[in-house]
Short mmCIF file of C-alpha atoms and ligand atoms in Angstrom, two decimals:
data_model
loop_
_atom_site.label_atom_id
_atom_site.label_comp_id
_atom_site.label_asym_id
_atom_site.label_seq_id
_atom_site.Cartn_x
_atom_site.Cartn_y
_atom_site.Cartn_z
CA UNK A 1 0.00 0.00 0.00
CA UNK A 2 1.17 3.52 -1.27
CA UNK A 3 2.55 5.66 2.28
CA UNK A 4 0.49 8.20 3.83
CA UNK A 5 2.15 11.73 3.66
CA UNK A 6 1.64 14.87 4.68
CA UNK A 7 2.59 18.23 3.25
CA UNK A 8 3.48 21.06 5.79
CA UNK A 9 3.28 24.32 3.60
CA UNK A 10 5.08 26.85 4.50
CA UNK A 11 3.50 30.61 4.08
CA UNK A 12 4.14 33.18 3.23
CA UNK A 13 5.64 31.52 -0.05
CA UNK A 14 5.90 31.97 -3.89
CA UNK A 15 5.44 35.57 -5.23
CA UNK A 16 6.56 38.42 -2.87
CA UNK A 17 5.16 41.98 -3.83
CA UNK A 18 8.17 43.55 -5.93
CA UNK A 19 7.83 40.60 -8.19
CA UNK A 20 3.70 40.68 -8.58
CA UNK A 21 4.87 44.45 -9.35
CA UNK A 22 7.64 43.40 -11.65
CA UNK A 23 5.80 40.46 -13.81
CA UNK A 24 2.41 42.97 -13.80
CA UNK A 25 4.16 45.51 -15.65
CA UNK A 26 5.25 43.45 -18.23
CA UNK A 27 1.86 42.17 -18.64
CA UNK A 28 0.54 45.99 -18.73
CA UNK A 29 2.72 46.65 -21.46
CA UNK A 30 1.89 43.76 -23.33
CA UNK A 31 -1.24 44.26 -23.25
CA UNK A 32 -1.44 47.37 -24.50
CA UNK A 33 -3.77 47.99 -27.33
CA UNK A 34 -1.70 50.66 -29.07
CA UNK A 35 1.35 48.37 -28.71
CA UNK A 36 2.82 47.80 -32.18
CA UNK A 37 6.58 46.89 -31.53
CA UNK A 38 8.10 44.79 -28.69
CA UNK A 39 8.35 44.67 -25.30
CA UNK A 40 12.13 44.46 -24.58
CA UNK A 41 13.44 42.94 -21.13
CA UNK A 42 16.87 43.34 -19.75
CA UNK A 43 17.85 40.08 -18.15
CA UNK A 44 15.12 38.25 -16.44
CA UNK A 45 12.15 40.05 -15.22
CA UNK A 46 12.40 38.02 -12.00
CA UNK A 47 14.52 35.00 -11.46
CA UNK A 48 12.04 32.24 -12.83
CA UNK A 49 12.63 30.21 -15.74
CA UNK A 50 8.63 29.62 -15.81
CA UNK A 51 7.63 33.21 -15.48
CA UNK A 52 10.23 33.88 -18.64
CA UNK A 53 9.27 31.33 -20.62
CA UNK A 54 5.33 31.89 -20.41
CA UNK A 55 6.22 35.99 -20.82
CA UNK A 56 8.36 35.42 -23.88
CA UNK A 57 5.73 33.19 -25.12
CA UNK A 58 3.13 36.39 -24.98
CA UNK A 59 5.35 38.16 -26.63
CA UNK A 60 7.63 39.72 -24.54
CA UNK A 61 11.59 39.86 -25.92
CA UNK A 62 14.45 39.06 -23.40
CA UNK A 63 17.74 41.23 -23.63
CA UNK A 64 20.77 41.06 -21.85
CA UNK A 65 22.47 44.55 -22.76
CA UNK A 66 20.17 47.24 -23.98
CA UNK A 67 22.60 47.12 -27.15
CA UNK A 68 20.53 43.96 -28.33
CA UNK A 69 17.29 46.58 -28.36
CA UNK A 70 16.23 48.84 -31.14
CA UNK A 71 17.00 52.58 -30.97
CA UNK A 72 13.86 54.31 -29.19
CA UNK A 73 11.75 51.09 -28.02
CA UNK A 74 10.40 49.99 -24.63
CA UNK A 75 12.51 48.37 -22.54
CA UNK A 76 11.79 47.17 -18.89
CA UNK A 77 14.34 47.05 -16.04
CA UNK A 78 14.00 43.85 -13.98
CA UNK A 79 13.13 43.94 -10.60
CA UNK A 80 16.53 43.40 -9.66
CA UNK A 81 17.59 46.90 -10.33
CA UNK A 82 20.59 48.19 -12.87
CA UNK A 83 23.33 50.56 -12.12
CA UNK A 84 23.46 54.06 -13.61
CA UNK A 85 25.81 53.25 -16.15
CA UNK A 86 23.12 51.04 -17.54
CA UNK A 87 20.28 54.05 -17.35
CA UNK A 88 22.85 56.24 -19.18
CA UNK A 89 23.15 53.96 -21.87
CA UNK A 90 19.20 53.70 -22.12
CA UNK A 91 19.33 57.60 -22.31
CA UNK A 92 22.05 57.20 -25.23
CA UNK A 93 19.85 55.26 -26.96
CA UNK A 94 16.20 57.03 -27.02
CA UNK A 95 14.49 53.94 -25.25
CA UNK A 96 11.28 54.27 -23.86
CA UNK A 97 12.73 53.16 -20.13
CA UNK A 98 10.02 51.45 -17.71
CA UNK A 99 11.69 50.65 -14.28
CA UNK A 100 10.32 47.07 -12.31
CA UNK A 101 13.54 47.83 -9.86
CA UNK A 102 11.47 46.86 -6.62
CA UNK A 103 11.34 49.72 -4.11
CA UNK A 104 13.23 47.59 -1.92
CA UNK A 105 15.97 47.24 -4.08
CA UNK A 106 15.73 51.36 -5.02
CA UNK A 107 15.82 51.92 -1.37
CA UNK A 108 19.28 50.27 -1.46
CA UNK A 109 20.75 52.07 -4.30
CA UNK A 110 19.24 55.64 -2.57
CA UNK A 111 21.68 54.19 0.40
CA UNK A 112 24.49 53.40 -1.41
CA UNK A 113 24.60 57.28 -2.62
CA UNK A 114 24.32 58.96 0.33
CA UNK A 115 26.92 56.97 2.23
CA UNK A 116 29.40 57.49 -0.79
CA UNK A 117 28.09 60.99 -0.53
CA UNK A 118 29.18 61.73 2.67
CA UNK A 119 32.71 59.92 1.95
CA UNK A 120 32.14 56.87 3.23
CA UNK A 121 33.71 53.41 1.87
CA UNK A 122 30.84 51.32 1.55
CA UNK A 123 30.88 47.19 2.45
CA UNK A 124 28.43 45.57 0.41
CA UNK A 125 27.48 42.47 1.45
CA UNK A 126 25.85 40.43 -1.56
CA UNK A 127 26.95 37.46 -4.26
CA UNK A 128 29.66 39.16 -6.63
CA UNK A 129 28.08 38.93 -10.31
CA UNK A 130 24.14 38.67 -8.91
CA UNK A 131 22.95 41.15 -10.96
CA UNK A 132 20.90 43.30 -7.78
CA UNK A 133 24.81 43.25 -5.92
CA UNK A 134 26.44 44.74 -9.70
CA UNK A 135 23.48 47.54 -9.86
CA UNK A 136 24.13 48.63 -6.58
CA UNK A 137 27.80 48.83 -6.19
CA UNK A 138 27.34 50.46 -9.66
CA UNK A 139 26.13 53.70 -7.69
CA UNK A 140 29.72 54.20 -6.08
CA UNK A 141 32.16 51.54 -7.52
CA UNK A 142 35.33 53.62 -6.33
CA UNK A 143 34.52 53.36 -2.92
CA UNK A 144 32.58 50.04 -2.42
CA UNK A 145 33.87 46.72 -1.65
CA UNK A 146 31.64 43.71 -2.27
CA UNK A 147 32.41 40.42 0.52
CA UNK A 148 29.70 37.44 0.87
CA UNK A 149 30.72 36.27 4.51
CA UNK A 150 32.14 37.08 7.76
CA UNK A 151 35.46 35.32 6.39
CA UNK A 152 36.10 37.99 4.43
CA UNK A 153 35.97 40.66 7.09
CA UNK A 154 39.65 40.58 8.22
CA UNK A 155 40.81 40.59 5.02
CA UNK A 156 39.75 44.15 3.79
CA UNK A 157 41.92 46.61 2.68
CA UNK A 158 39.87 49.32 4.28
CA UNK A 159 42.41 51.74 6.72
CA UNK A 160 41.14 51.23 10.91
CA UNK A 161 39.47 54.12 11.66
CA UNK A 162 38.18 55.51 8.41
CA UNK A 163 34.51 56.23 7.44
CA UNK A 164 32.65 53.23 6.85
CA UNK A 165 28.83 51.83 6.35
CA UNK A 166 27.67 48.59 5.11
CA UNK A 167 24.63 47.64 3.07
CA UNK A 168 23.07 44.64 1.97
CA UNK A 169 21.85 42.55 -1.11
CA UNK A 170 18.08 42.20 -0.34
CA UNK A 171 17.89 38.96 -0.71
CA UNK A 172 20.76 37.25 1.41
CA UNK A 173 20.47 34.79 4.36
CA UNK A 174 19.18 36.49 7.70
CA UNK A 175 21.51 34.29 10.10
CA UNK A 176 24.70 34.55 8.22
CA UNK A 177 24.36 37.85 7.84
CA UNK A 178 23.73 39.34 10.91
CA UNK A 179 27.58 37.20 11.47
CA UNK A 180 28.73 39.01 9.02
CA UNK A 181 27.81 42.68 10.07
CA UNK A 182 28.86 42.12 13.60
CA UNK A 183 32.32 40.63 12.65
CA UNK A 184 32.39 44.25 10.37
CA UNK A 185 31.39 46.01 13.68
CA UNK A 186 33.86 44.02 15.92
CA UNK A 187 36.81 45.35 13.13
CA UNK A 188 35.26 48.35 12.65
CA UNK A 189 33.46 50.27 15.64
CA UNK A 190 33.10 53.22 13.54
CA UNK A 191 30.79 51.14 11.57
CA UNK A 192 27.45 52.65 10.66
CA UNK A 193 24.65 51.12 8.28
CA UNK A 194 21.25 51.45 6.62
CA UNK A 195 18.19 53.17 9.03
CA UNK A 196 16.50 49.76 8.69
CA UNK A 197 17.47 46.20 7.39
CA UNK A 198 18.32 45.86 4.02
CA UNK A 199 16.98 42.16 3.47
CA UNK A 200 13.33 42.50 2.83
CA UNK A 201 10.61 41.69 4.81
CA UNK A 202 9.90 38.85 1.77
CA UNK A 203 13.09 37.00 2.00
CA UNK A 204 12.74 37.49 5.68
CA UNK A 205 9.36 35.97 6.05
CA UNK A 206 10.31 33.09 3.40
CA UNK A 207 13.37 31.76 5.54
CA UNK A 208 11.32 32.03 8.89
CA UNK A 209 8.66 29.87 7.33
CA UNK A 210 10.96 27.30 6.21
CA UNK A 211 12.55 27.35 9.91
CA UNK A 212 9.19 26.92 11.10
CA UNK A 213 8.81 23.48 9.09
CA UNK A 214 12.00 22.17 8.81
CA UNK A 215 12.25 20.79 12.39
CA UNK A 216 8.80 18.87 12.04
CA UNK A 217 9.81 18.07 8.17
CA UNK A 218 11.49 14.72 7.17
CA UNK A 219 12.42 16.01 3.96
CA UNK A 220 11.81 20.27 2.08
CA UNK A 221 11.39 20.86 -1.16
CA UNK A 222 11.70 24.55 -2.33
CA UNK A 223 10.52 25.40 -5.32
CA UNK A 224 12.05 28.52 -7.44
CA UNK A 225 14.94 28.48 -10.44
CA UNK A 226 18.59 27.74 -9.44
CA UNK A 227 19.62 31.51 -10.07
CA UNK A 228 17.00 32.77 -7.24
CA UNK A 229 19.18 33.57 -4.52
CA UNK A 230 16.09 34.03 -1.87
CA UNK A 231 15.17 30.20 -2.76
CA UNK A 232 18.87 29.49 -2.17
CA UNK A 233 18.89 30.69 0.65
CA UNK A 234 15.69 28.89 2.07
CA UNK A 235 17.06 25.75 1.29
CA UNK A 236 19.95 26.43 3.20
CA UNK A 237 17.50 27.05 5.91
CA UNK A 238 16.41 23.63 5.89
CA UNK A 239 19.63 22.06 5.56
CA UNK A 240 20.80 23.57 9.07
CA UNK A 241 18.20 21.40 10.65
CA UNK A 242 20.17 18.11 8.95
CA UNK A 243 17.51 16.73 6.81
CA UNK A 244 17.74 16.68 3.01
CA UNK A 245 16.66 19.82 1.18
CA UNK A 246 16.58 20.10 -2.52
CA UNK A 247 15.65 23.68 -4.93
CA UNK A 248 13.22 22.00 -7.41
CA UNK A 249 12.11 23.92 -10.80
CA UNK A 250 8.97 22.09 -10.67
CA UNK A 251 7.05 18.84 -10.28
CA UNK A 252 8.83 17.17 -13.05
CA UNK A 253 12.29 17.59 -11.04
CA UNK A 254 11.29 15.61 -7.76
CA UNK A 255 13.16 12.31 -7.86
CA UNK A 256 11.09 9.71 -6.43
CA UNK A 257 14.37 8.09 -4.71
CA UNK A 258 13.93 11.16 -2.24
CA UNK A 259 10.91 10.00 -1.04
CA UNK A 260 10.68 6.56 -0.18
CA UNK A 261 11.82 7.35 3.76
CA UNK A 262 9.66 10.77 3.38
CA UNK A 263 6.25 10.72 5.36
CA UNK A 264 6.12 14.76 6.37
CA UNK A 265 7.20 17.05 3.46
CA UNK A 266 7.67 20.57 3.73
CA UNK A 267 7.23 22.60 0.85
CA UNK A 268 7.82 26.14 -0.37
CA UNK A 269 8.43 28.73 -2.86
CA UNK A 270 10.60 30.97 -3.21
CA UNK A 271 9.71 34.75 -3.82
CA UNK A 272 9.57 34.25 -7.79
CA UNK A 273 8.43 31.35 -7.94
CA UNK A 274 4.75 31.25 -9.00
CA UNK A 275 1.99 29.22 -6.81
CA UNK A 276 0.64 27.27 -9.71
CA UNK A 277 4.00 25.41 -9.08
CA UNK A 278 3.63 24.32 -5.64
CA UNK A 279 0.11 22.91 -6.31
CA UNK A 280 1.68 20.78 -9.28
CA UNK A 281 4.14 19.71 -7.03
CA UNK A 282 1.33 18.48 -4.44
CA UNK A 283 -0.63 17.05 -7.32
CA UNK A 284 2.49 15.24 -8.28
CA UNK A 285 3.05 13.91 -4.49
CA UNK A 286 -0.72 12.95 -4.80
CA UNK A 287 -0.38 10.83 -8.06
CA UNK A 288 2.31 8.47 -5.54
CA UNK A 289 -0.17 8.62 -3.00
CA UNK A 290 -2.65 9.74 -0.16
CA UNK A 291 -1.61 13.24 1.19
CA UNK A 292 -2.85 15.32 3.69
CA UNK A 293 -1.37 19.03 3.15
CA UNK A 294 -1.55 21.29 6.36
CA UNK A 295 -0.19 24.86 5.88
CA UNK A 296 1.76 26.71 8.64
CA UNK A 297 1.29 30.81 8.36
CA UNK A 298 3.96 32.35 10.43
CA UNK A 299 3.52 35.93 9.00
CA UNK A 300 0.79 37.87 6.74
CA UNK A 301 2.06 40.07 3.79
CA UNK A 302 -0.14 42.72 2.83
CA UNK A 303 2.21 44.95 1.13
CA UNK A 304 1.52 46.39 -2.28
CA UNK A 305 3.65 48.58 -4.31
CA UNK A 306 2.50 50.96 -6.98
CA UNK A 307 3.12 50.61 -10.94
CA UNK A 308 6.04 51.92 -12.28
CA UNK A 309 5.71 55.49 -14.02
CA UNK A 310 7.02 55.02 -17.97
CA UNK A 311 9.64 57.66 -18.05
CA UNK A 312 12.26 58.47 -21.07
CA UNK A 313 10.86 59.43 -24.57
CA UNK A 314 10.75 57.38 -27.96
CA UNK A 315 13.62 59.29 -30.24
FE1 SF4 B 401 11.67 43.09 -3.66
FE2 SF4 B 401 12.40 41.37 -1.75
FE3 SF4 B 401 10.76 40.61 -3.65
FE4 SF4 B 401 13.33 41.07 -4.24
S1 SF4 B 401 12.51 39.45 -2.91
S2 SF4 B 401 11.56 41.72 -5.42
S3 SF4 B 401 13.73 42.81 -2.84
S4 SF4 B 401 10.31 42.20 -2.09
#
């Protein structure tokens, strides 16, 4: 007889409010009736292979430089921000320029400037080469410094007693983090940093959800595209508890093997990962048999964030 599971869902889960905002303004613009040309994209509008592939598939056209589109058409910035170099070379170019950067990730940026501003060297704390880390240190490259761990602290070339703040990629891991900024603070009293936390309240809420289930879990499953560093980061979550954890694209990429010793399951979604996933992965769990899914809310989300304004003009 096929084993009785259950599914402990974690929540909140899937799509976090700067990427409703992000994949919504895509959709506007598609939509359009007086649309006659393309909708370009530079890089992916969120990190989801699923969400790019059914965009593209309406129509939308994915970029990686802003070379690649057509002098004076629409282009949208992805949620994960660009650095000003990027918006000048829009402005070269005549493009119609509509901005997805999440507010969260703006907020960042508007950081960056004022601590370079006020002659600060800036730690930024973030995955060299994600693309939300290369927008931001874009705003002040000559005096930021990019590290990924406490391990890196000691090893700065920064002078003892010179002005310094930190910031952080949005999306990072809350516990490793908070290691890192106090091992900055223990080598640098001096240090000062954003007014409030830079890792948003959605990759926050995501990794406390996971913590929730992992201990009760005898296997997670997180569901979101290998490039999503929030979903990374929420697997790692459920590794520190010492059971298996494995970043799945979708139903089709559970292997069966990991669930033969599996009767509780937790499950998630990363922040750009859509929610029609997750229920294919619980219809997939289904078709190997009984399962009883119980969901486990350890926050509500109720935040919104307003449409992008088109700015720029067609040439
Ligand atoms: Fe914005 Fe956070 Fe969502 Fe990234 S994960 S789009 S920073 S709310």
């Amino acid at each position: 007889m096929s084993r009785h599971r259950t599914v402990l869902l974690a929540a909140p889960r899937s799509f976090c409010a700067g990427v409703e905002r992000a994949i919504d303004t895509v959709e506007y613009l598609l939509a359009a009736p007086d649309r006659h040309e393309p909708v370009y994209v530079r890089k992916q509008i969120v990190h989801n292979a699923h969400v790019v592939n059914d965009l593209a598939g309406r129509g939308a056209v994915f970029v990686e430089e802003l070379d690649e589109v057509p002098h004076g058409a629409t282009v949208v910035f992805s949620a994960h921000g660009v650095s000003p170099q990027v918006r000048r070379q829009a402005a070269e170019r005549g493009l119609r320029v509509v901005d997805a950067t999440c507010p969260l990730v703006t907020k960042v940026h508007t950081e960056a400037k004022r601590f370079a501003a006020r002659g600060d060297m800036i730690v930024l704390v973030g995955h060299a080469g994600h693309e939300e880390v290369e927008g931001t240190f874009g705003e002040a490259p000559e005096s930021t410094v990019i590290i990924d761990s406490p391990d890196h602290v000691a090893a700065l070339q920064i002078p003892d007693g010179a002005p310094i703040a930190y910031l952080t990629q949005t999306t990072l891991s809350v516990e490793e983090t908070e290691r890192t900024v106090r091992a900055l603070h223990e080598r640098f009293p001096q240090l000062r940093g954003p007014s409030s936390a830079d890792i948003c309240y959605a990759s926050t809420n995501r990794q406390h959800a996971v913590e929730a289930i992992a201990g009760r879990s005898d296997l997670v499953l997180v569901v979101g595209s290998t490039n999503s560093s929030n979903s990374q980061r929420m697997v790692e979550v459920a590794e520190r508890h010492g059971i298996p954890a494995y970043l799945i694209e979708d139903a089709a990429a559970i292997d069966p093997d990991w669930l033969t010793a599996a009767t509780v399951i937790g499950l998630s979604a990363g922040a750009s990962a859509p929610q029609r996933l997750v229920e294919g992965v619980i219809d997939a769990l289904r078709s190997m048999g009984p399962v009883t899914v119980r969901e486990h809310r350890t926050a509500v989300e109720d935040i919104a964030f307003a449409a992008p304004t088109p700015v720029g003009r067609r040439s």
